[in-house]
Structures are given as C-alpha cells and as structure tokens.
C-alpha cells in the first residue's frame, strides 16, 4: 500500500528539497501535492485525501498549528507529521493537542529520514488495522 503525502511549507526551496531528497518511493509513499500554507493545504486535503500531511509550523495565511486543528475539527482521517525548525516545547505540546504524534526538527538528515521511515511504517500498520476493523 502506497501512502499519499501532502507537503506543506512556505519555503519553496525547503518544499522542493523534501520532495526530491526524501526517498518517498523507498518509504512506500508518494507526494501527491504541495502547499505554501495551511489554508491551501486544507483545500488540497479535501480534494486529494492524503494519508499523511507533513507540515511546517510558521507560515503565512494559516500556520501549521491552525492546519492541524482544522484537520481534526473536520475529522479528516489523515496522519500529521510536523517538520519545523522550531524546537519550542509549546509548539509540540499544542500540536499534540490536535492529535499530532510526530514532531521532527529541521534540517532533514539521514537520521531523520530513518525516523520518517519508521513513522511511515507505523502509519501503514495503523491504517491496515483500521481497515481490518472496518471489515
């Protein structure tokens, strides 16, 4: 099962870097879209139904935390991973209140890609169990 990923970051270079440097196919995933802010990401999420949203925190228009809250308020069945340059515990605490289980700190390193691989495998397993429960 290939997971659909939506990348959200206002830094176009960072977004492009995540798209090309992270071996999505090897992680069993595919980037289905990118967005420069939470508002655009929310619109794409309704259209594309991503399994994972990988989002930055600080962005214009709608930040990553507001996006997390909106995703949960709309009860979209999407796993959210925060990838931010901000190590403030308050951001992580707030994200957890909105159901975020994974908070990675930039920059992307080989170690972070390994962690992302582990997270994606965990999400796949959760999705598989959810499907079995539905049947």
PDB file of C-alpha atoms in Angstrom:
ATOM      1  CA  UNK A   1       0.000   0.000   0.000  1.00  0.00           C
ATOM      2  CA  UNK A   2       1.467   3.324  -1.090  1.00  0.00           C
ATOM      3  CA  UNK A   3       0.656   6.224   1.214  1.00  0.00           C
ATOM      4  CA  UNK A   4      -0.253   9.611  -0.259  1.00  0.00           C
ATOM      5  CA  UNK A   5       1.729  12.522   1.214  1.00  0.00           C
ATOM      6  CA  UNK A   6       0.941  16.241   1.148  1.00  0.00           C
ATOM      7  CA  UNK A   7       3.908  18.555   1.840  1.00  0.00           C
ATOM      8  CA  UNK A   8       3.180  21.956   3.413  1.00  0.00           C
ATOM      9  CA  UNK A   9       5.880  24.618   3.741  1.00  0.00           C
ATOM     10  CA  UNK A  10       6.007  28.299   2.803  1.00  0.00           C
ATOM     11  CA  UNK A  11       9.684  27.955   1.887  1.00  0.00           C
ATOM     12  CA  UNK A  12       9.547  26.765  -1.736  1.00  0.00           C
ATOM     13  CA  UNK A  13      13.171  25.588  -1.630  1.00  0.00           C
ATOM     14  CA  UNK A  14      12.554  23.540   1.517  1.00  0.00           C
ATOM     15  CA  UNK A  15       9.425  22.043  -0.042  1.00  0.00           C
ATOM     16  CA  UNK A  16      11.290  21.155  -3.234  1.00  0.00           C
ATOM     17  CA  UNK A  17      14.119  19.706  -1.150  1.00  0.00           C
ATOM     18  CA  UNK A  18      11.731  17.474   0.784  1.00  0.00           C
ATOM     19  CA  UNK A  19      10.192  16.342  -2.473  1.00  0.00           C
ATOM     20  CA  UNK A  20      13.487  15.379  -4.078  1.00  0.00           C
ATOM     21  CA  UNK A  21      15.811  14.466  -1.180  1.00  0.00           C
ATOM     22  CA  UNK A  22      13.494  12.178   0.746  1.00  0.00           C
ATOM     23  CA  UNK A  23      13.239   8.786  -0.996  1.00  0.00           C
ATOM     24  CA  UNK A  24       9.438   8.674  -0.884  1.00  0.00           C
ATOM     25  CA  UNK A  25       9.118   5.638  -3.126  1.00  0.00           C
ATOM     26  CA  UNK A  26      11.508   3.644  -0.936  1.00  0.00           C
ATOM     27  CA  UNK A  27       9.419   4.710   2.072  1.00  0.00           C
ATOM     28  CA  UNK A  28       6.306   3.309   0.425  1.00  0.00           C
ATOM     29  CA  UNK A  29       4.885   6.760  -0.170  1.00  0.00           C
ATOM     30  CA  UNK A  30       4.156   9.217  -2.954  1.00  0.00           C
ATOM     31  CA  UNK A  31       3.970  13.011  -2.785  1.00  0.00           C
ATOM     32  CA  UNK A  32       0.572  13.906  -4.232  1.00  0.00           C
ATOM     33  CA  UNK A  33       0.748  17.650  -3.656  1.00  0.00           C
ATOM     34  CA  UNK A  34       2.451  20.626  -2.067  1.00  0.00           C
ATOM     35  CA  UNK A  35       1.059  23.758  -0.462  1.00  0.00           C
ATOM     36  CA  UNK A  36       2.631  27.055   0.688  1.00  0.00           C
ATOM     37  CA  UNK A  37       0.353  27.467   3.726  1.00  0.00           C
ATOM     38  CA  UNK A  38      -2.262  25.738   5.843  1.00  0.00           C
ATOM     39  CA  UNK A  39      -5.251  27.199   4.004  1.00  0.00           C
ATOM     40  CA  UNK A  40      -4.074  25.854   0.642  1.00  0.00           C
ATOM     41  CA  UNK A  41      -3.160  22.546   2.309  1.00  0.00           C
ATOM     42  CA  UNK A  42      -6.630  22.177   3.819  1.00  0.00           C
ATOM     43  CA  UNK A  43      -8.222  22.719   0.405  1.00  0.00           C
ATOM     44  CA  UNK A  44      -5.875  20.116  -1.123  1.00  0.00           C
ATOM     45  CA  UNK A  45      -6.546  17.686   1.734  1.00  0.00           C
ATOM     46  CA  UNK A  46     -10.279  17.701   0.937  1.00  0.00           C
ATOM     47  CA  UNK A  47      -9.538  17.059  -2.723  1.00  0.00           C
ATOM     48  CA  UNK A  48      -6.596  14.632  -2.526  1.00  0.00           C
ATOM     49  CA  UNK A  49      -7.350  12.750   0.728  1.00  0.00           C
ATOM     50  CA  UNK A  50      -3.689  12.307   1.729  1.00  0.00           C
ATOM     51  CA  UNK A  51      -2.747   9.630   4.239  1.00  0.00           C
ATOM     52  CA  UNK A  52      -0.031  11.920   5.654  1.00  0.00           C
ATOM     53  CA  UNK A  53       0.377  15.671   5.867  1.00  0.00           C
ATOM     54  CA  UNK A  54       3.950  16.775   6.550  1.00  0.00           C
ATOM     55  CA  UNK A  55       3.747  20.403   7.647  1.00  0.00           C
ATOM     56  CA  UNK A  56       5.864  23.274   8.851  1.00  0.00           C
ATOM     57  CA  UNK A  57       4.601  25.387  11.779  1.00  0.00           C
ATOM     58  CA  UNK A  58       5.221  29.027  10.932  1.00  0.00           C
ATOM     59  CA  UNK A  59       3.628  30.013   7.623  1.00  0.00           C
ATOM     60  CA  UNK A  60       1.567  32.945   6.373  1.00  0.00           C
ATOM     61  CA  UNK A  61      -2.224  32.861   5.857  1.00  0.00           C
ATOM     62  CA  UNK A  62      -2.756  29.773   8.078  1.00  0.00           C
ATOM     63  CA  UNK A  63       0.055  28.311  10.165  1.00  0.00           C
ATOM     64  CA  UNK A  64       0.736  24.630  10.736  1.00  0.00           C
ATOM     65  CA  UNK A  65      -0.937  24.516  14.153  1.00  0.00           C
ATOM     66  CA  UNK A  66      -4.148  26.024  12.767  1.00  0.00           C
ATOM     67  CA  UNK A  67      -3.958  23.471   9.954  1.00  0.00           C
ATOM     68  CA  UNK A  68      -3.635  20.644  12.499  1.00  0.00           C
ATOM     69  CA  UNK A  69      -6.655  21.958  14.402  1.00  0.00           C
ATOM     70  CA  UNK A  70      -8.703  22.325  11.188  1.00  0.00           C
ATOM     71  CA  UNK A  71      -7.831  18.780  10.088  1.00  0.00           C
ATOM     72  CA  UNK A  72      -9.001  17.420  13.446  1.00  0.00           C
ATOM     73  CA  UNK A  73     -12.128  19.650  13.507  1.00  0.00           C
ATOM     74  CA  UNK A  74     -13.081  18.342  10.057  1.00  0.00           C
ATOM     75  CA  UNK A  75     -12.293  14.795  11.247  1.00  0.00           C
ATOM     76  CA  UNK A  76     -10.219  14.056   8.176  1.00  0.00           C
ATOM     77  CA  UNK A  77      -8.571  10.658   8.532  1.00  0.00           C
ATOM     78  CA  UNK A  78      -5.058  11.963   7.941  1.00  0.00           C
ATOM     79  CA  UNK A  79      -1.883  11.473   9.960  1.00  0.00           C
ATOM     80  CA  UNK A  80       0.003  14.697  10.547  1.00  0.00           C
ATOM     81  CA  UNK A  81       3.768  14.962  10.963  1.00  0.00           C
ATOM     82  CA  UNK A  82       5.167  18.340  11.966  1.00  0.00           C
ATOM     83  CA  UNK A  83       8.567  19.194  10.499  1.00  0.00           C
ATOM     84  CA  UNK A  84       9.734  22.505  11.878  1.00  0.00           C
ATOM     85  CA  UNK A  85      12.878  24.473  12.577  1.00  0.00           C
ATOM     86  CA  UNK A  86      11.314  25.425  15.922  1.00  0.00           C
ATOM     87  CA  UNK A  87      12.225  23.306  18.905  1.00  0.00           C
ATOM     88  CA  UNK A  88       9.896  25.149  21.295  1.00  0.00           C
ATOM     89  CA  UNK A  89       8.110  22.673  23.518  1.00  0.00           C
ATOM     90  CA  UNK A  90       4.978  24.841  23.383  1.00  0.00           C
ATOM     91  CA  UNK A  91       4.634  24.164  19.641  1.00  0.00           C
ATOM     92  CA  UNK A  92       4.989  20.422  20.185  1.00  0.00           C
ATOM     93  CA  UNK A  93       2.516  20.497  23.093  1.00  0.00           C
ATOM     94  CA  UNK A  94      -0.053  22.371  21.024  1.00  0.00           C
ATOM     95  CA  UNK A  95       0.434  20.046  18.065  1.00  0.00           C
ATOM     96  CA  UNK A  96      -0.139  17.029  20.325  1.00  0.00           C
ATOM     97  CA  UNK A  97      -3.430  18.559  21.486  1.00  0.00           C
ATOM     98  CA  UNK A  98      -4.549  18.377  17.846  1.00  0.00           C
ATOM     99  CA  UNK A  99      -3.617  14.711  17.528  1.00  0.00           C
ATOM    100  CA  UNK A 100      -0.110  15.089  16.107  1.00  0.00           C
ATOM    101  CA  UNK A 101       2.038  12.171  17.240  1.00  0.00           C
ATOM    102  CA  UNK A 102       5.270  13.052  15.440  1.00  0.00           C
ATOM    103  CA  UNK A 103       7.263  16.285  15.600  1.00  0.00           C
ATOM    104  CA  UNK A 104      10.577  16.374  13.736  1.00  0.00           C
ATOM    105  CA  UNK A 105      13.046  19.250  13.866  1.00  0.00           C
ATOM    106  CA  UNK A 106      14.669  20.531  10.663  1.00  0.00           C
ATOM    107  CA  UNK A 107      17.016  20.123   8.909  1.00  0.00           C
ATOM    108  CA  UNK A 108      16.367  16.772   7.238  1.00  0.00           C
ATOM    109  CA  UNK A 109      19.282  14.441   7.867  1.00  0.00           C
ATOM    110  CA  UNK A 110      19.870  10.764   7.130  1.00  0.00           C
ATOM    111  CA  UNK A 111      18.867  10.044  10.735  1.00  0.00           C
ATOM    112  CA  UNK A 112      15.606  11.990  10.277  1.00  0.00           C
ATOM    113  CA  UNK A 113      14.863  10.086   7.065  1.00  0.00           C
ATOM    114  CA  UNK A 114      15.292   6.840   9.011  1.00  0.00           C
ATOM    115  CA  UNK A 115      12.918   8.185  11.663  1.00  0.00           C
ATOM    116  CA  UNK A 116      10.458   9.216   8.948  1.00  0.00           C
ATOM    117  CA  UNK A 117      10.642   5.691   7.532  1.00  0.00           C
ATOM    118  CA  UNK A 118       9.773   4.275  10.965  1.00  0.00           C
ATOM    119  CA  UNK A 119       6.877   6.729  11.316  1.00  0.00           C
ATOM    120  CA  UNK A 120       5.507   5.846   7.873  1.00  0.00           C
ATOM    121  CA  UNK A 121       5.678   2.125   8.689  1.00  0.00           C
ATOM    122  CA  UNK A 122       3.764   2.835  11.904  1.00  0.00           C
ATOM    123  CA  UNK A 123       1.110   4.774   9.971  1.00  0.00           C
ATOM    124  CA  UNK A 124       0.808   1.934   7.439  1.00  0.00           C
ATOM    125  CA  UNK A 125       0.260  -0.559  10.244  1.00  0.00           C
ATOM    126  CA  UNK A 126      -2.347   1.684  11.895  1.00  0.00           C
ATOM    127  CA  UNK A 127      -4.173   2.053   8.561  1.00  0.00           C
ATOM    128  CA  UNK A 128      -4.039  -1.707   7.977  1.00  0.00           C
ATOM    129  CA  UNK A 129      -5.520  -2.409  11.419  1.00  0.00           C
ATOM    130  CA  UNK A 130      -8.216   0.220  10.854  1.00  0.00           C
ATOM    131  CA  UNK A 131      -9.165  -1.455   7.554  1.00  0.00           C
ATOM    132  CA  UNK A 132      -9.392  -4.866   9.243  1.00  0.00           C
ATOM    133  CA  UNK A 133     -11.640  -3.406  11.936  1.00  0.00           C
ATOM    134  CA  UNK A 134     -13.959  -1.931   9.295  1.00  0.00           C
ATOM    135  CA  UNK A 135     -14.342  -5.316   7.562  1.00  0.00           C
TER     136      UNK A 135
END
